[in-house]
Amino acid sequence: MATKTFWDWVGAIVSNYGQMFLSGAGTTMLIAITGTIIGFLIGLIVAIIRTIPVLPQDNKAKKVILKVANAIMAIYIEVFRGTPMMVQAMIVYYGLMEAFKIDLDPLTAGILIVSINTGAYMSEIVRGGIESIDEGQFDAAHAIGMTHWQTMTNVILPQAIRNILPATGNEFVINIKDTSVLNVISVTELFFATKTVKGIALRTFETFFVAGVIYLVLTFTVTRILRFIEKKMDGDDSYTIMASSSMPDQQFIKIRGGKHEHRQWLHDESDQK
Amino acid sequence: MSEVVKIKNLHKSFGKNEILKGIDFSVNYGEVVCLIGSSGSGKSTLLRCINMLEHADKGEILFHGENVLEKGYDVTKYRAKLGMVFQQFNLFDNKTVLDNCTVGQIKVLKKNKEEARQIAMKYLEKVGMDAYINAKPRQLSGGQKQRVAIARALSMEPEALLFDEPTSALDPEMVGEVMKVMKDLADSGLTMLVVTHEMSFARDVSNRVVFMDKGVIVEDDIPANIFNNPKNERTREFLKRAIEKY
């Protein structure tokens, strides 16, 4: 048998075990996507609750409930940011099994852990996003009679979410890579699959090289998609001037806004009504 | 004349710093009241206390005979009935001009979209911004933003409108367009409470001028008396400086 080169091994591994890599990558993405989305929602809810203002005229019950809730959330954030996800995985998966006889399947446990862990980070990221919004936006929303919830959902969060998209993208990319620690509870994600392939093919370097390339393709694709979403959310920089009773009648008007330049026909009077 | 808001012995401190030291004052329906005074005299704090953006420590704010500082009073409903126009405009940056004027009507007053749109258009036309309904705040000039902010407040059809130095953040050439809108509103009989450094507005448009200094109301009178015949030494000094400056 002639000596195989590096690329021969890579080719052989891909053609023989490609299916295992693919299903591992699929599981990795499933956990990363679900975990990031659920974590993002946890982050939003925690941040909304933590920013509820306490006013002097609020009743005692509300003050106490908020205080307890804030304490619980602070502990949650500290604990899950302050311990490794690998340790959390062992505790949740084996701990629940031993102590409470709750037998989660590894995939469910994996999604649960990534979600809770991401939630802790996202809570802080969302809080930062909310604090970055000008105080005047809160004032204006309160001044027209919006409640805290209405202020958050209509005014603050749409702006805050745009501002924290890059940080959220970071979390997503980290999650794609960090699902690899879930191999300790035998979730068959990409790293686990790679280890299995290595055990059969007995080539460590080439097998993990393939895994590395797959991880890179996954994270690169995700960052490009997020960048696209950011651009979409920023919207077009131009706008149309409508026909108005207070403006001279023009047939055609050109608006320059930022980098785009648009020409648009004015709606005539009959269009408006 | 009946009062929109009546304030009794209002106190407010930030830490050890007492900003309002017992304010008694009221605004009647149909009145245009100007609050004047040097920076740090507590005028803006008073306005923010009236709208509950700041919470007064002591005293009463009576609205339709009810003290809004009382525990359990529905603050959001109260705020919806008092419009507010800010120095920094504070338009919702994520919303178009039209949406800025409809979101409160839809979410707070529970109006349907079409009705909200019609009301918004009416007031945007009034301030001369109906051509810009699709624009985002970042695309407007300061004067245009402030006119939209006034339309947003009017769209809630409030019982009174509070203005917190509405022209202080504007370039000089834009002050006029906002002042004209405010004068039109005053002429239409809207109840207005205006914190301002525009002495000409206070003198020519308002029904009453309130001079504040160091957290107390020093003088509260019709503009002719305040400007031509101030009773208090502090008022005289302030007006002398103010008129030199502007």
XYZ file of C-alpha atoms in Angstrom:
519
model
C 0.000 0.000 0.000
C 1.497 3.339 -1.060
C 1.881 6.004 1.638
C -1.118 8.295 1.764
C -0.622 12.061 1.773
C -2.471 14.456 4.081
C -5.025 15.266 1.383
C -5.541 11.570 0.614
C -6.504 11.037 4.243
C -8.761 14.067 4.287
C -10.461 12.865 1.101
C -10.892 9.362 2.476
C -12.290 10.607 5.781
C -14.745 12.928 4.088
C -15.986 10.334 1.620
C -16.270 7.570 4.213
C -17.587 9.471 7.219
C -19.081 12.611 5.615
C -22.536 11.583 6.765
C -21.411 11.504 10.429
C -19.823 14.944 10.153
C -22.951 16.312 8.540
C -25.313 14.964 11.155
C -22.951 16.225 13.895
C -22.907 19.672 12.291
C -26.699 19.534 12.076
C -26.998 18.821 15.800
C -24.482 21.568 16.583
C -26.491 24.102 14.593
C -29.776 22.909 16.089
C -28.442 23.446 19.619
C -26.718 26.720 18.772
C -29.735 28.246 16.988
C -32.331 27.098 19.546
C -30.058 27.989 22.446
C -29.299 31.458 21.106
C -32.951 32.242 20.368
C -34.223 31.013 23.745
C -31.279 32.688 25.495
C -32.074 35.932 23.674
C -35.702 35.770 24.844
C -34.591 35.034 28.418
C -32.256 38.025 28.182
C -35.059 40.305 26.980
C -37.452 39.253 29.717
C -34.839 39.502 32.484
C -33.758 42.940 31.248
C -37.357 44.201 31.025
C -38.067 43.077 34.586
C -34.789 44.440 35.917
C -35.506 47.897 34.451
C -39.014 48.259 35.919
C -38.860 51.576 37.787
C -39.905 51.578 41.430
C -41.788 54.737 42.329
C -42.316 56.128 45.820
C -46.094 55.771 45.506
C -45.988 52.101 44.454
C -47.493 49.692 46.961
C -45.412 47.480 49.254
C -46.265 44.194 47.517
C -44.921 45.417 44.173
C -41.712 46.652 45.797
C -41.126 43.337 47.613
C -41.894 41.196 44.567
C -39.544 43.258 42.419
C -36.799 43.068 45.004
C -37.053 39.262 45.271
C -37.253 38.878 41.497
C -34.198 41.094 41.024
C -32.231 39.124 43.599
C -33.098 35.821 41.912
C -32.106 37.169 38.507
C -28.842 38.598 39.835
C -27.948 35.195 41.321
C -28.915 33.463 38.066
C -26.660 35.740 36.038
C -23.707 35.466 38.427
C -23.904 31.672 38.724
C -24.265 30.894 35.039
C -21.678 33.409 33.895
C -19.301 32.423 36.647
C -19.137 28.672 36.066
C -17.968 26.732 33.000
C -20.681 25.420 30.714
C -19.013 22.006 30.876
C -19.572 21.883 34.651
C -23.145 23.124 34.220
C -23.719 20.344 31.684
C -22.488 17.658 34.098
C -24.586 19.041 36.958
C -27.769 19.439 34.957
C -27.554 16.139 33.085
C -26.145 13.743 35.683
C -27.218 15.753 38.698
C -30.889 15.778 37.724
C -30.669 12.085 36.963
C -29.101 11.122 40.305
C -30.897 13.510 42.595
C -34.370 13.715 41.091
C -34.457 10.713 38.734
C -35.158 13.100 35.852
C -33.778 11.388 32.786
C -33.380 13.991 30.058
C -32.145 12.846 26.687
C -28.747 14.413 25.990
C -29.996 16.669 23.186
C -32.745 18.193 25.341
C -30.286 18.665 28.200
C -27.839 20.279 25.766
C -30.394 22.772 24.434
C -31.509 23.523 27.988
C -27.967 24.259 29.167
C -26.980 26.383 26.186
C -30.246 28.366 26.501
C -29.851 29.079 30.195
C -26.175 29.897 29.806
C -26.787 32.221 26.849
C -29.679 33.791 28.749
C -27.324 34.855 31.526
C -24.979 36.576 29.077
C -27.802 38.025 27.001
C -29.423 39.543 30.106
C -26.342 41.662 30.607
C -26.010 42.448 26.905
C -29.661 43.547 26.688
C -29.280 45.614 29.851
C -26.311 47.362 28.248
C -28.386 47.899 25.108
C -31.244 49.436 27.089
C -28.888 51.678 29.038
C -27.344 52.891 25.785
C -30.695 54.386 24.745
C -31.074 58.089 25.449
C -32.983 58.907 28.638
C -35.158 61.251 26.548
C -36.703 58.291 24.707
C -38.025 56.962 28.036
C -39.229 60.440 29.053
C -41.086 60.940 25.787
C -42.736 57.520 25.960
C -43.758 58.030 29.586
C -44.976 61.542 28.828
C -47.561 60.261 26.319
C -48.809 57.807 28.921
C -47.079 54.580 27.953
C -46.610 51.903 30.597
C -43.172 50.345 31.202
C -44.116 47.392 28.983
C -45.400 49.641 26.154
C -42.318 51.845 26.408
C -40.055 48.824 26.185
C -41.780 47.018 23.332
C -42.600 50.053 21.175
C -39.695 52.399 21.708
C -36.729 51.105 23.669
C -36.237 47.476 22.663
C -36.501 48.031 18.895
C -33.583 50.461 19.220
C -31.708 48.441 21.832
C -31.976 45.206 19.826
C -30.473 46.879 16.793
C -27.596 48.138 18.940
C -26.893 44.736 20.476
C -27.083 42.706 17.256
C -23.269 42.534 16.922
C -22.969 41.258 20.496
C -25.791 38.781 19.887
C -23.981 37.560 16.794
C -20.936 37.011 18.974
C -22.988 34.877 21.352
C -24.293 32.850 18.427
C -20.785 32.188 17.111
C -19.564 31.296 20.600
C -22.491 28.895 20.946
C -21.640 27.121 17.701
C -18.146 26.472 19.031
C -19.046 25.858 22.657
C -21.593 23.156 21.936
C -18.442 21.040 21.661
C -18.273 20.883 25.470
C -21.583 19.031 25.425
C -19.682 15.931 24.313
C -19.191 15.312 28.046
C -22.873 14.404 28.274
C -22.612 12.504 24.970
C -24.631 14.865 22.788
C -23.790 13.733 19.264
C -22.771 17.164 18.059
C -19.902 17.885 15.690
C -17.080 17.407 18.209
C -18.539 14.136 19.490
C -19.013 12.930 15.914
C -15.420 13.892 15.106
C -14.108 11.920 18.074
C -16.104 8.906 16.918
C -14.719 9.205 13.382
C -11.209 9.493 14.781
C -11.767 6.316 16.763
C -12.627 4.445 13.579
C -10.228 6.106 11.110
C -7.367 6.343 13.625
C -6.158 9.619 12.115
C -6.329 12.481 14.593
C -4.850 15.376 12.598
C -6.874 14.942 9.403
C -10.136 14.176 11.186
C -9.984 17.261 13.359
C -8.811 19.326 10.401
C -12.071 18.455 8.669
C -13.998 19.369 11.849
C -12.186 22.708 12.036
C -13.088 23.535 8.455
C -16.742 22.685 9.115
C -16.823 24.885 12.239
C -15.278 27.736 10.259
C -17.824 27.393 7.440
C -20.660 27.416 10.003
C -19.466 30.484 11.910
C -18.528 32.381 8.763
C -21.946 31.790 7.215
C -23.672 32.905 10.408
C -21.674 36.135 10.716
C -22.442 37.010 7.082
C -26.163 36.393 7.610
C -26.183 38.537 10.762
C -24.391 41.346 8.963
C -27.089 41.201 6.295
C -29.829 41.399 8.942
C -28.127 44.421 10.527
C -28.108 46.197 7.185
C -31.772 45.313 6.641
C -32.707 46.684 10.071
C -30.946 49.985 9.412
C -33.307 50.448 6.503
C -33.147 52.793 3.595
C -31.704 56.226 4.207
C -34.050 57.999 1.835
C -37.652 59.048 2.168
C -40.426 60.417 -0.005
C -41.802 63.872 0.415
C -45.566 63.682 0.084
C -47.638 66.333 -1.650
C -48.671 68.831 0.933
C -50.938 71.785 1.281
C -48.097 73.626 2.953
C -45.581 73.044 0.175
C -45.350 74.356 -3.381
C -46.553 71.810 -5.928
C -43.620 70.006 -7.505
C -43.759 67.236 -10.045
C -40.568 65.507 -9.197
C -38.384 65.681 -6.155
C -35.020 64.248 -5.302
C -34.044 63.460 -1.765
C -30.510 62.777 -0.749
C -30.157 60.721 2.361
C -26.847 59.196 3.397
C -25.245 57.129 0.701
C -28.332 56.410 -1.352
C -29.912 58.732 -3.808
C -33.464 58.213 -4.880
C -35.756 59.811 -7.364
C -39.407 59.459 -6.722
C -42.602 60.739 -8.275
C -44.726 62.782 -5.943
C -48.157 61.430 -5.182
C -50.611 63.932 -6.535
C -53.431 65.370 -4.462
C -55.991 62.746 -5.516
C -53.615 59.954 -4.441
C -53.528 61.158 -0.890
C -57.240 61.036 -0.279
C -61.789 80.031 35.573
C -61.122 76.435 36.551
C -57.722 74.949 37.060
C -56.085 72.235 34.964
C -53.452 71.619 37.617
C -53.093 73.163 41.027
C -49.856 72.751 42.956
C -49.593 73.081 46.705
C -46.369 73.366 48.692
C -44.315 71.218 46.308
C -40.831 70.133 47.415
C -38.196 68.236 45.479
C -34.592 67.421 46.343
C -31.865 65.636 44.450
C -29.748 64.196 47.247
C -28.951 67.049 49.609
C -29.690 69.618 46.976
C -33.163 71.099 47.426
C -34.363 72.227 44.012
C -37.992 73.102 44.751
C -38.637 74.728 48.107
C -42.399 74.873 48.412
C -44.099 75.813 45.166
C -47.722 77.011 45.112
C -49.141 77.708 41.726
C -51.815 76.751 39.239
C -52.606 76.752 35.549
C -56.132 77.562 34.397
C -57.915 76.302 31.295
C -57.117 78.367 28.210
C -54.189 80.105 29.840
C -50.688 80.461 28.428
C -48.272 80.616 31.353
C -44.554 81.210 30.927
C -42.059 80.055 33.520
C -38.934 82.179 33.426
C -35.815 82.309 35.548
C -32.103 81.658 35.320
C -30.611 78.172 34.845
C -30.850 76.096 37.990
C -33.808 78.017 39.359
C -35.946 74.859 39.243
C -38.273 75.686 36.341
C -37.590 72.502 34.380
C -37.721 70.399 37.536
C -41.115 71.896 38.344
C -42.355 71.037 34.856
C -41.008 67.478 35.124
C -42.603 67.108 38.558
C -45.959 68.216 37.170
C -45.750 65.502 34.520
C -44.438 62.982 37.100
C -41.218 62.398 35.165
C -39.662 63.374 38.482
C -41.349 62.438 41.717
C -41.930 65.290 44.108
C -40.971 64.542 47.708
C -43.699 66.526 49.389
C -46.776 68.553 48.534
C -49.771 68.066 46.276
C -50.428 68.175 42.575
C -54.178 68.372 42.042
C -55.657 67.317 38.715
C -59.458 67.475 38.554
C -59.368 67.743 42.334
C -57.359 64.543 42.838
C -53.831 64.465 44.174
C -51.747 62.645 41.565
C -48.993 61.955 44.119
C -51.390 59.775 46.104
C -50.581 56.046 46.268
C -52.385 54.060 43.613
C -53.191 57.027 41.357
C -53.094 55.999 37.673
C -50.058 57.948 36.553
C -50.040 56.759 32.930
C -53.616 57.951 32.352
C -52.757 61.303 33.901
C -49.665 61.736 31.757
C -51.647 60.993 28.615
C -53.799 64.019 29.415
C -50.823 66.370 29.736
C -48.705 66.719 26.631
C -44.996 67.405 26.910
C -42.536 68.946 24.482
C -38.855 68.533 25.337
C -35.775 70.629 24.775
C -34.070 67.737 22.984
C -37.255 66.862 20.988
C -37.025 63.181 22.010
C -38.777 61.870 18.934
C -38.877 58.078 18.835
C -35.803 57.427 16.691
C -37.046 54.045 15.492
C -40.321 55.408 14.122
C -41.329 57.545 11.160
C -42.845 60.991 11.639
C -46.353 59.570 11.212
C -45.758 56.646 13.585
C -44.383 59.042 16.201
C -47.772 60.735 16.145
C -49.913 57.583 16.044
C -48.180 55.166 18.431
C -49.482 56.857 21.572
C -53.002 57.111 20.208
C -53.030 53.430 19.241
C -51.290 51.972 22.291
C -52.410 54.315 25.058
C -55.738 55.728 23.854
C -56.628 52.465 22.028
C -57.718 54.253 18.870
C -57.806 52.317 15.602
C -55.086 52.924 13.034
C -57.177 54.906 10.566
C -58.584 57.240 13.197
C -55.120 57.763 14.694
C -53.731 58.515 11.261
C -56.371 61.123 10.548
C -55.797 62.883 13.860
C -52.032 62.756 13.368
C -52.348 64.196 9.850
C -54.525 67.009 11.150
C -51.865 68.115 13.624
C -48.916 67.447 11.314
C -50.617 69.752 8.830
C -51.070 72.325 11.566
C -47.308 72.383 12.259
C -46.488 72.186 8.537
C -44.850 68.744 8.659
C -47.450 66.678 6.782
C -45.107 66.345 3.813
C -42.587 64.405 5.859
C -44.721 61.567 7.259
C -42.348 58.898 5.911
C -39.149 60.496 7.193
C -37.242 59.209 10.208
C -36.232 61.712 12.919
C -32.530 61.482 11.978
C -33.373 62.910 8.560
C -34.978 66.087 9.923
C -33.566 69.402 11.064
C -33.922 70.505 14.676
C -36.801 72.849 13.945
C -38.608 70.167 11.953
C -38.094 67.652 14.772
C -39.528 70.030 17.324
C -42.570 70.732 15.161
C -43.162 66.969 14.834
C -42.741 66.654 18.611
C -45.449 69.290 19.068
C -47.714 67.418 16.635
C -47.048 64.188 18.545
C -48.098 65.816 21.804
C -51.179 67.407 20.178
C -52.203 64.072 18.627
C -52.949 62.814 22.133
C -55.449 65.720 22.390
C -54.251 66.645 25.879
C -55.911 69.061 28.265
C -52.740 71.099 28.483
C -49.341 71.139 26.849
C -46.090 71.537 28.790
C -43.058 72.935 26.973
C -39.598 72.451 28.468
C -37.366 75.075 26.801
C -38.600 74.062 23.335
C -36.236 76.330 21.404
C -33.085 76.180 23.541
C -31.472 73.398 21.516
C -32.244 74.983 18.157
C -30.071 76.963 15.801
C -31.145 80.613 15.861
C -32.667 80.496 12.376
C -34.931 77.621 13.424
C -36.289 79.250 16.566
C -38.734 81.306 14.529
C -40.537 78.372 12.889
C -41.153 76.704 16.269
C -42.178 79.968 17.927
C -44.684 80.621 15.155
C -46.298 77.223 15.714
C -46.454 77.891 19.450
C -48.008 81.296 18.926
C -50.669 79.781 16.653
C -51.439 77.206 19.342
C -51.716 79.912 21.980
C -54.086 81.853 19.730
C -56.228 78.749 19.250
C -56.923 78.677 22.985
C -54.757 75.701 23.983
C -53.704 75.621 27.637
C -49.928 75.940 27.708
C -47.240 75.998 30.362
C -43.960 77.059 28.816
C -40.503 77.074 30.369
C -38.624 79.481 28.151
C -35.746 81.872 27.729
C -37.568 83.606 24.866
C -38.579 86.812 26.614
C -40.447 88.097 23.552
C -42.719 85.041 23.669
C -43.316 85.524 27.387
C -44.084 89.188 26.940
C -46.199 89.095 23.776
C -47.992 85.750 23.810
C -48.501 84.634 27.403
C -51.355 85.550 29.748
C -49.213 85.171 32.816
C -45.535 85.082 33.623
C -44.087 83.233 36.606
C -40.581 84.181 37.665
C -38.676 81.527 39.631
C -35.411 81.898 41.485
C -33.557 79.408 43.715
C -36.470 77.009 44.003
C -39.226 79.451 44.860
C -41.739 81.486 42.874
C -40.707 85.112 43.271
C -43.343 86.759 41.157
C -46.495 85.590 39.367
C -48.289 88.254 37.374
C -49.530 89.385 33.962
C -46.687 90.026 31.491
C -47.201 93.800 31.439
C -46.563 94.021 35.163
C -43.597 91.644 35.170
C -41.835 93.310 32.269
C -42.703 96.956 32.872
C -43.118 97.067 36.574
C -41.437 94.156 38.411
C -42.055 94.319 42.143
C -39.115 92.248 43.241
C -35.446 93.201 43.035
C -34.469 89.694 41.843
C -36.978 89.859 38.973
C -35.624 93.230 37.929
C -32.052 91.974 37.886
C -32.930 88.820 35.966
C -34.869 90.717 33.317
C -32.080 93.223 32.912
C -29.590 90.436 32.272
C -31.995 88.450 30.094
C -32.807 91.374 27.877
C -29.134 92.284 27.475
C -28.352 88.707 26.476
C -31.119 88.143 23.959
